[in-house]
XYZ file of C-alpha atoms in Angstrom:
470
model
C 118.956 45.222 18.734
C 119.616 42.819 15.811
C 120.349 39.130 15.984
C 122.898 37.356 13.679
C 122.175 33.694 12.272
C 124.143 31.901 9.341
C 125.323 34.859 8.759
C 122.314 36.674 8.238
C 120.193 39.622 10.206
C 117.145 39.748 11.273
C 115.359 42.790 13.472
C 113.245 41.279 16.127
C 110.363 44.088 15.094
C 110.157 42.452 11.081
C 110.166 39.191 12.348
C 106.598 40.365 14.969
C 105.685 41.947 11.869
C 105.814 38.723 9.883
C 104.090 36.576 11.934
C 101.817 39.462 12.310
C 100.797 39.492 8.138
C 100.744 35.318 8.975
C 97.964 35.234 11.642
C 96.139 38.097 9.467
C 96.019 35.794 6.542
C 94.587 33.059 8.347
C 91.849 35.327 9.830
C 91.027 36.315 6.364
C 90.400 32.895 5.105
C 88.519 31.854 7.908
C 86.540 35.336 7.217
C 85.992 34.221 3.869
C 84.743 30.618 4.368
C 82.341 31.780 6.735
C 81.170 34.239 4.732
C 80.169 31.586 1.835
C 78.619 29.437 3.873
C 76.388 32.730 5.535
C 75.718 33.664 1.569
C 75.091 29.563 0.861
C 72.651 29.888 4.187
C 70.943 32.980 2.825
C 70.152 31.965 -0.369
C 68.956 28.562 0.678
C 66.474 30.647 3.160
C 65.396 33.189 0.471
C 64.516 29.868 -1.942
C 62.542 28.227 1.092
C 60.286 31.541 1.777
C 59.804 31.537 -1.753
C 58.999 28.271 -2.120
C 56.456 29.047 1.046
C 55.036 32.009 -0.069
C 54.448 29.486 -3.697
C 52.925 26.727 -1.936
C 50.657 29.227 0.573
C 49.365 30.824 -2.434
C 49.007 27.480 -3.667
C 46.685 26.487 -0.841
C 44.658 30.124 -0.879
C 44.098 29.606 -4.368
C 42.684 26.329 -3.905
C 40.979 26.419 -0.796
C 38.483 29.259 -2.437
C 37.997 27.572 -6.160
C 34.982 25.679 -7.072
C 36.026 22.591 -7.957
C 34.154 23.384 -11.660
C 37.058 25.478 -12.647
C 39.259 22.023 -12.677
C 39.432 21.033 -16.187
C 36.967 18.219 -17.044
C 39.938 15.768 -18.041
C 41.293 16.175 -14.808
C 37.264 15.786 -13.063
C 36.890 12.604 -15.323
C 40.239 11.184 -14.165
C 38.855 11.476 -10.728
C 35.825 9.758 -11.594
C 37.657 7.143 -13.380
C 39.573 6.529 -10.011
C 36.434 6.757 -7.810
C 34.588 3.894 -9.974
C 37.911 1.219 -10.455
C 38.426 1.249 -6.658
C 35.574 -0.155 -6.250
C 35.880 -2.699 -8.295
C 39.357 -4.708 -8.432
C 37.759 -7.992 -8.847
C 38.212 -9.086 -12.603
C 34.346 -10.720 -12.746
C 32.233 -8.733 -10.265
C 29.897 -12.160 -9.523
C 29.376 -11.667 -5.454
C 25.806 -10.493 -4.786
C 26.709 -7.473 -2.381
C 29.234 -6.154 -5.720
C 26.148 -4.688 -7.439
C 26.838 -1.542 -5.189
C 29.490 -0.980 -7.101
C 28.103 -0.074 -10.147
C 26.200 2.680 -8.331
C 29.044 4.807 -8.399
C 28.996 6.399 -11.891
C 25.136 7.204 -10.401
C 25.813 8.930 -7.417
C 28.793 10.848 -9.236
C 26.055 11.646 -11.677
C 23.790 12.634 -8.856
C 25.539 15.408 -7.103
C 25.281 18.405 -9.233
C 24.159 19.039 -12.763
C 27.509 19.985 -14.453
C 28.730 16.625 -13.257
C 25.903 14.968 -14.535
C 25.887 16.464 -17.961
C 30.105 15.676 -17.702
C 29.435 11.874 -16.502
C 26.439 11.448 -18.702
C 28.738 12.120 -21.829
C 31.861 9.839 -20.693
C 31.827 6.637 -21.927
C 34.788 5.332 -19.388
C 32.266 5.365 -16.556
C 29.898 3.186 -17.918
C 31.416 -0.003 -19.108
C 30.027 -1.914 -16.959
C 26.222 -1.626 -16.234
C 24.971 -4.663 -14.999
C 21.427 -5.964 -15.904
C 19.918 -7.887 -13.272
C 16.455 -10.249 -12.763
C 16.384 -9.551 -9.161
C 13.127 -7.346 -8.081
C 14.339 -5.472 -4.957
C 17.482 -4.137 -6.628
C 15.526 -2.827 -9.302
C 13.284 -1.150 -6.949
C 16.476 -0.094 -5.434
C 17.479 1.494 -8.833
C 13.889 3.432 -8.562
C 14.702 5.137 -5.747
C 17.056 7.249 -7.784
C 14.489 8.536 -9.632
C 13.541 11.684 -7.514
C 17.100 12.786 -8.433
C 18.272 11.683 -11.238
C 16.460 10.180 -14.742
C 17.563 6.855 -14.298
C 16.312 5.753 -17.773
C 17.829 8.637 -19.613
C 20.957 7.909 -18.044
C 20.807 4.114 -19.173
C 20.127 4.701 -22.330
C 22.653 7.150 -22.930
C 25.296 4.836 -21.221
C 24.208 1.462 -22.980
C 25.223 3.653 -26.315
C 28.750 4.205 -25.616
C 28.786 0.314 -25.169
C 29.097 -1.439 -21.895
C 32.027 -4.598 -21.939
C 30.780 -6.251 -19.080
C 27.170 -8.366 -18.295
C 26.287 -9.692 -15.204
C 23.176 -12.218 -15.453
C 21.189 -13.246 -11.800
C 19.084 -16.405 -11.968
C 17.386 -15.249 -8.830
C 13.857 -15.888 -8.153
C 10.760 -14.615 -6.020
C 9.099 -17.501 -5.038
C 7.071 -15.452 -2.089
C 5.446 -13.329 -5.280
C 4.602 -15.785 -7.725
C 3.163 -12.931 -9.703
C 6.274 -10.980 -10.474
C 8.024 -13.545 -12.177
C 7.584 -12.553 -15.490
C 10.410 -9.263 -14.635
C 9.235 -7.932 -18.397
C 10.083 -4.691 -17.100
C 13.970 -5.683 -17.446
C 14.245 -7.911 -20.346
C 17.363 -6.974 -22.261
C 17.923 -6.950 -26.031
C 20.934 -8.148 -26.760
C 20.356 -7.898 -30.618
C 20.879 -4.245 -29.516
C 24.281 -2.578 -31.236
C 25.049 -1.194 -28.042
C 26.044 -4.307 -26.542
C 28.555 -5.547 -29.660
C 31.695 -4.211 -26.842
C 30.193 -6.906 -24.219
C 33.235 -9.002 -23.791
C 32.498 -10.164 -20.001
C 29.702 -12.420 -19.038
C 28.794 -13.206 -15.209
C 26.178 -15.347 -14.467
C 25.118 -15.765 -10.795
C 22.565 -18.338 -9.440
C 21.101 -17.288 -5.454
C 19.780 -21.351 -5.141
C 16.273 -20.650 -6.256
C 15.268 -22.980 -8.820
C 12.647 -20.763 -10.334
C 13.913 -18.760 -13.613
C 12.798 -16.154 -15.483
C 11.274 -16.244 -18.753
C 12.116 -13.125 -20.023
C 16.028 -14.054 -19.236
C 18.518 -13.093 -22.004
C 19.780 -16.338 -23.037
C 21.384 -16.032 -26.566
C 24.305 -14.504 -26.010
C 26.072 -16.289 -29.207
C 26.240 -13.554 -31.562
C 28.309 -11.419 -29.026
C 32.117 -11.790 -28.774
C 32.379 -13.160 -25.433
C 35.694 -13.871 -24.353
C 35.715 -13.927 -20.351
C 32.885 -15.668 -17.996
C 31.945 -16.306 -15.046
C 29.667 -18.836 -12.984
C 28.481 -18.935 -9.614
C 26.587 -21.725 -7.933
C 24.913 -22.284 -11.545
C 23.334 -25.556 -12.810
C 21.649 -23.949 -15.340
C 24.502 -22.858 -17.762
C 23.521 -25.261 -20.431
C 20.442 -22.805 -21.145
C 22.514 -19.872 -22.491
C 24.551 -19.452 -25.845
C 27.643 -18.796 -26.389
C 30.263 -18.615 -29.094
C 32.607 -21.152 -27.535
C 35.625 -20.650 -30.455
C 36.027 -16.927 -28.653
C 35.759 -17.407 -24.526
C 39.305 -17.299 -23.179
C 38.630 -17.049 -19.597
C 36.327 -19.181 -17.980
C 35.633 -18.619 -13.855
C 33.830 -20.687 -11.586
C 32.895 -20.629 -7.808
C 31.674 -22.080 -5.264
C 31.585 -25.213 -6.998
C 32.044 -27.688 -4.673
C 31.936 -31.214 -6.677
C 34.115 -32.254 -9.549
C 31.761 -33.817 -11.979
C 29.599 -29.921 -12.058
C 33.049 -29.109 -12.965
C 33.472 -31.110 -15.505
C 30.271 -30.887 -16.696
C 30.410 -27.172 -16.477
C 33.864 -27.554 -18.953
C 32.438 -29.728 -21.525
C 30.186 -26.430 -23.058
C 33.592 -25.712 -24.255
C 35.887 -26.851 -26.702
C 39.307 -24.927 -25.293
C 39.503 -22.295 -22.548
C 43.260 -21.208 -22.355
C 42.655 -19.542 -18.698
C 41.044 -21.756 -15.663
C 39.990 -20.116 -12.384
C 38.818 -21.873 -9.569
C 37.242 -19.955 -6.543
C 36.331 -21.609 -3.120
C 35.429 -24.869 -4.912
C 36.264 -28.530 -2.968
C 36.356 -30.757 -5.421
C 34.946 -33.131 -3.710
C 33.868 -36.666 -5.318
C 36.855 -37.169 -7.875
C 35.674 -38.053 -10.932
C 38.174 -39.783 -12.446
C 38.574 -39.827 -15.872
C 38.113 -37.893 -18.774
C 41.584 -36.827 -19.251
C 40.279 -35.708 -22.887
C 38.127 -33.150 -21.470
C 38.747 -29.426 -22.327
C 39.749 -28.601 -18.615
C 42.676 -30.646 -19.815
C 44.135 -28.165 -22.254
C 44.203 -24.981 -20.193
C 47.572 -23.485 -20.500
C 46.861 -21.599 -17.178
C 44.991 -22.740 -14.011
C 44.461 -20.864 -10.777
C 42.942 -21.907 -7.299
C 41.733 -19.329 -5.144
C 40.057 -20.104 -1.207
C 40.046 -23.637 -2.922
C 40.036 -27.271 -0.558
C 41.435 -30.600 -1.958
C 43.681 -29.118 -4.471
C 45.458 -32.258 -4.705
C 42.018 -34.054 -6.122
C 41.799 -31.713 -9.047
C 45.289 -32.849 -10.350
C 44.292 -36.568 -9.585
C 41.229 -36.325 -11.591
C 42.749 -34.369 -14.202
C 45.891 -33.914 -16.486
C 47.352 -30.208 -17.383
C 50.151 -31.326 -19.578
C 50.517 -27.416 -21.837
C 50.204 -25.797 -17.980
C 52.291 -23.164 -18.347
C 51.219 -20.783 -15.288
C 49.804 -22.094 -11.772
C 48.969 -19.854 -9.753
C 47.504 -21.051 -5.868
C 46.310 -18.411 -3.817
C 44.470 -17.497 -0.481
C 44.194 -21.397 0.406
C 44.302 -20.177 4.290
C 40.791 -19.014 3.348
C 38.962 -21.776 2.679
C 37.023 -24.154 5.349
C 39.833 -26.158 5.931
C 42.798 -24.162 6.565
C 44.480 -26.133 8.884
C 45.375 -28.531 6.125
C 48.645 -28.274 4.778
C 48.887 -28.771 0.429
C 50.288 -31.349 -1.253
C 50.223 -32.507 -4.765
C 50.605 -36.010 -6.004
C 53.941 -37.034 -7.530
C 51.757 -38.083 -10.837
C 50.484 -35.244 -10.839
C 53.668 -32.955 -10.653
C 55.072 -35.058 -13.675
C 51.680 -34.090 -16.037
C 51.327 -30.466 -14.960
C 55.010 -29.098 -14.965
C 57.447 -30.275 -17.722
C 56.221 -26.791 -19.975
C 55.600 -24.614 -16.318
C 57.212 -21.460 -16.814
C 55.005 -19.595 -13.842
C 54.356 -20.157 -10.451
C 52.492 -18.090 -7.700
C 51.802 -18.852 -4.108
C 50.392 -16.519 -1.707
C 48.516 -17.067 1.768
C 49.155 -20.666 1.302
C 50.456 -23.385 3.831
C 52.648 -25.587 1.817
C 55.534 -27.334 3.029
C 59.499 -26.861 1.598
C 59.299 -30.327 0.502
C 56.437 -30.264 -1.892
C 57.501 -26.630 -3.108
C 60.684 -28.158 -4.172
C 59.090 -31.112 -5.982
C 57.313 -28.936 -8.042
C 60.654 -27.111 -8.711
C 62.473 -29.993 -8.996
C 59.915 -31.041 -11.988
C 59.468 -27.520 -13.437
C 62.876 -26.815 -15.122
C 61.763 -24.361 -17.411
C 60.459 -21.920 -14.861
C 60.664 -18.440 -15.352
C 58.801 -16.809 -13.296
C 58.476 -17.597 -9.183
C 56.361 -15.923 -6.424
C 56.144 -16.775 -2.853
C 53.893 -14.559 -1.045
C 53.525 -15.605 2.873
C 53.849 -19.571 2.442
C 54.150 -21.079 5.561
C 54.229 -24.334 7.207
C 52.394 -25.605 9.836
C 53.776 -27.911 11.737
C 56.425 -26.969 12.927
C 54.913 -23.397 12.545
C 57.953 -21.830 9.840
C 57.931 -20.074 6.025
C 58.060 -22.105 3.576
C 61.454 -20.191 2.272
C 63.525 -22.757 4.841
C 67.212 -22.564 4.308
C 67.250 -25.760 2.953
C 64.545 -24.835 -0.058
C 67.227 -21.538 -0.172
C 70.602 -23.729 -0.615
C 68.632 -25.492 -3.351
C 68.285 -21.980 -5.490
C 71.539 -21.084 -4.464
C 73.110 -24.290 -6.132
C 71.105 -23.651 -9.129
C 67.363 -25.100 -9.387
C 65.371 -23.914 -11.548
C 68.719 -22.611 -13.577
C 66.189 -20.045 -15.895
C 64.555 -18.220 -13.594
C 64.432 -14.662 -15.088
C 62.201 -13.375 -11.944
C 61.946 -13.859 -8.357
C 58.967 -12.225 -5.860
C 59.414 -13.117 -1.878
C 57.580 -11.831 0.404
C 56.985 -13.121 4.097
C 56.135 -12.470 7.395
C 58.968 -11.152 9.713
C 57.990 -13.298 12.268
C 58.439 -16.102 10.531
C 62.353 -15.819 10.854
C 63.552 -16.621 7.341
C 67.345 -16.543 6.959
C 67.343 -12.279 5.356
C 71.208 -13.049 4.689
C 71.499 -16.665 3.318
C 68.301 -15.091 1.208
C 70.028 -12.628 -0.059
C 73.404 -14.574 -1.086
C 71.405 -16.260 -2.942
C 69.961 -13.585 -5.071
C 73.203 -12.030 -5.533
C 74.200 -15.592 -6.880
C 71.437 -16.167 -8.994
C 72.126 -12.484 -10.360
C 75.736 -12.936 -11.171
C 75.365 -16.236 -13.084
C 73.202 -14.019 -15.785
C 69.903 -15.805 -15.833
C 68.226 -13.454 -13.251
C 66.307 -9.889 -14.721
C 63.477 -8.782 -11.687
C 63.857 -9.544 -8.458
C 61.082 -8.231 -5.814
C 61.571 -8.837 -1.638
C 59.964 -7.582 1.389
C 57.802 -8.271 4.283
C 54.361 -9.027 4.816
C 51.956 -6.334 6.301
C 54.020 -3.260 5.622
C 57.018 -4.100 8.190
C 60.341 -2.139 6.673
C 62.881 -4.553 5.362
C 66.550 -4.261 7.401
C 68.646 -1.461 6.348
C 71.478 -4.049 5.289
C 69.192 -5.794 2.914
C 68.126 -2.750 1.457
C 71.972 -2.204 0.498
C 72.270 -5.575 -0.524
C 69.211 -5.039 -2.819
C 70.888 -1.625 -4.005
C 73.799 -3.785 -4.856
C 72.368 -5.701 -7.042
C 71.295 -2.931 -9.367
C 74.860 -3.108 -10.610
C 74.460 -6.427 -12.227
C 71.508 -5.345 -14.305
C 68.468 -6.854 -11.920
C 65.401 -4.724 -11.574
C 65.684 -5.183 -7.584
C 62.758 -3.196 -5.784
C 60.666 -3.977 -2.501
C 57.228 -5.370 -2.653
């Protein structure tokens, strides 16, 4: 049978057999795509055993090799880590910190290849501590049954510690032991010319020692640090070299002041849990005056140290863990006066753990026009209980305060309910008018940032900001 169209003929059996060859094709290509994607499945399976059968031999090899057949830079990089966790504190001046130097001794103390390999590093031992007080030297004695305790000093002290830490503590139960000749220092000794730190702590006892390294003049001293000491005009110092100068738990301004005047400039002021109580109006000549940066840590009455004193070269402030201090509940503010003297040249400002309303933030902002540098970590307010980052204080950046601010770190609390989007407009805003290069967000206490924010952050990447989460 044959059928006729336009003309043309076509058997019904070719036509089966065309459609036929059709569907046959279409099998095939199916065939074929599944067969890539069982050869992409494959060798995707043969990489992971490999990569299993790599990191199992891995694990065997390590789980049965003494740890002596690590190289020792690797062994000493682990020491290195093991002592600087310890230790994050830039002047180690609170009493129950001396453990911390016992690490490089109880690394030293666990086999003799690691002694011999800690013995002969000079990274571990920057900063042995000498101290006046009798029971931590008896302490230190206990060692002794393991370890040569005086061997291991000396050899130490000659790869040249950086840091001293000085303890005008007495014994007035043992009149007796006073003297402590048994740890009287030379510091005429070359191995201290790489001191650069000095900490001197007082425990209240008014008793001293004798025997006390005093002169300290001869070394180049640029960072120290005072505790609760009254007795600071009895050392020596080069004054032309200290940079840093620390003090806590100071808790009136004329010990301050009086503290400041052994100096003729210090650059860098730090303030720790002092109250600065009794203002002491005056000197504005005094050297505290020419710091360039100031920082208040666990600190009450901030406001009274800017009344008693001008910072007109300020150029970083830095207020920090102010919830800490005995009276948390009050909020900060700074005198208007004060804001005038301290910010025309401010170009950084940090606030974290601080309660601090939006208005006094912005006054400082308002007043520092050459900032460059801004961080807000968890500033609240407290009544009513909000972050400091209020929409208002965010409108205000938006429109352009501060207009050359290069970086930007804001971190809060999520509870706190700042406005995420109106925070972010402005960042993008900031970022597209050119001024802003680092820009650093998240929330306090580890909470993950919205998934939209994080895009919004990606975003702007494109316009050349370093944008990362804290």
């Amino acid at each position: 049978m044959a059928i006729s169209r336009g003309g043309g003929r076509l058997s019904l059996a070719e036509k089966n057999v065309r459609l036929r060859l059709e569907s046959l094709r279409q099998q095939r290509s199916e065939y074929e795509v599944n067969l890539y994607m069982t050869q992409e499945r494959r060798a995707r399976i043969v990489q992971a055993i490999q990569d299993n059968r790599i990191t199992a031999m891995a694990y065997r090899t390590a789980k049965f090799s003494p740890i002596q057949w690590l190289p020792k830079e690797i062994l000493l990089l682990i020491f290195e880590h093991a002592c600087a966790a310890v230790d994050t504190i830039k002047f180690p001046i609170q009493p129950e910190d001396d453990d911390h130097y016992f690490t490089p001794y109880l690394l030293a103390s666990i086999c003799k290849y690691w002694r011999d390999l800690s013995i002969a590093s000079s990274i571990l031992w920057v900063r042995l501590s000498r101290n006046t007080t009798p029971c931590l030297y008896s302490f230190r004695l206990g060692f002794f049954p393991r370890l040569p305790l005086l061997t291991l000093q000396e050899r130490a002290f000659s790869t040249g510690p950086t840091s001293l830490r000085v303890c005008l503590a007495g014994n007035n139960s043992h009149p007796q032991e006073g003297s402590f000749a048994h740890n009287s220092v030379d510091l005429n000794d070359p191995a201290f010319s790489a001191v650069r730190s000095l900490s001197i702590y007082n425990d209240g006892s008014y008793r001293v020692s004798q025997n006390l390294p005093r002169d300290f003049h001869h070394l180049q001293i640029n960072h120290i640090a005072i505790r609760k000491s009254e007795y600071w005009s009895m050392f020596k110092v080069n004054r032309k070299h200290v940079r840093t100068l620390w003090l806590q738990a100071y808790p009136f301004l004329h010990s301050i002041q009086a503290a400041c005047l052994h100096f003729d400039y210090v650059p860098e002021m730090v303030f720790q849990d002092c109250g600065f109580m009794l203002k002491a109006g005056g000197s504005q000549s005094a050297p505290i005056c020419y710091a360039q940066s100031v920082e208040l840590s666990e600190c009450d009455n901030a406001h009274a140290l800017f009344e008693a004193f001008a910072f007109p070269n300020l150029k970083s402030f830095a207020l920090t863990n102010a919830s800490r201090s005995h009276t948390n509940s009050r909020e900060i503010c700074l005198p208007p006066d004060a804001l005038e003297n301290m910010c025309p040249q401010l170009e950084k400002l940090r606030l974290e753990d601080v309660v601090m309303t939006d208005a006094v933030l912005l006054d400082i902002l308002r007043c520092a026009k050459g900032l460059k540098r801004l961080s807000i970590i968890d500033a609240r307010e407290l009544y009513p209980y909000r972050p400091t980052l209020t929409e208002f204080l965010l409108v205000e950046l938006q429109e352009g305060l501060c207009p050359h601010l290069e970086s930007i770190e804001l971190v809060f609390n999520p509870d706190y309910g700042v406005d995420v989007e109106l925070l972010m407009e402005m960042l993008e805003g900031r970022a597209w008018a050119g001024s802003l290069r680092a820009v650093v967000i998240g929330f306090r206490d580890g909470v993950e940032m919205e998934a939209r924010a994080i895009a919004r952050l990606r975003a702007l990447r494109s316009t050349g900001v370093t944008a990362s989460l804290w």
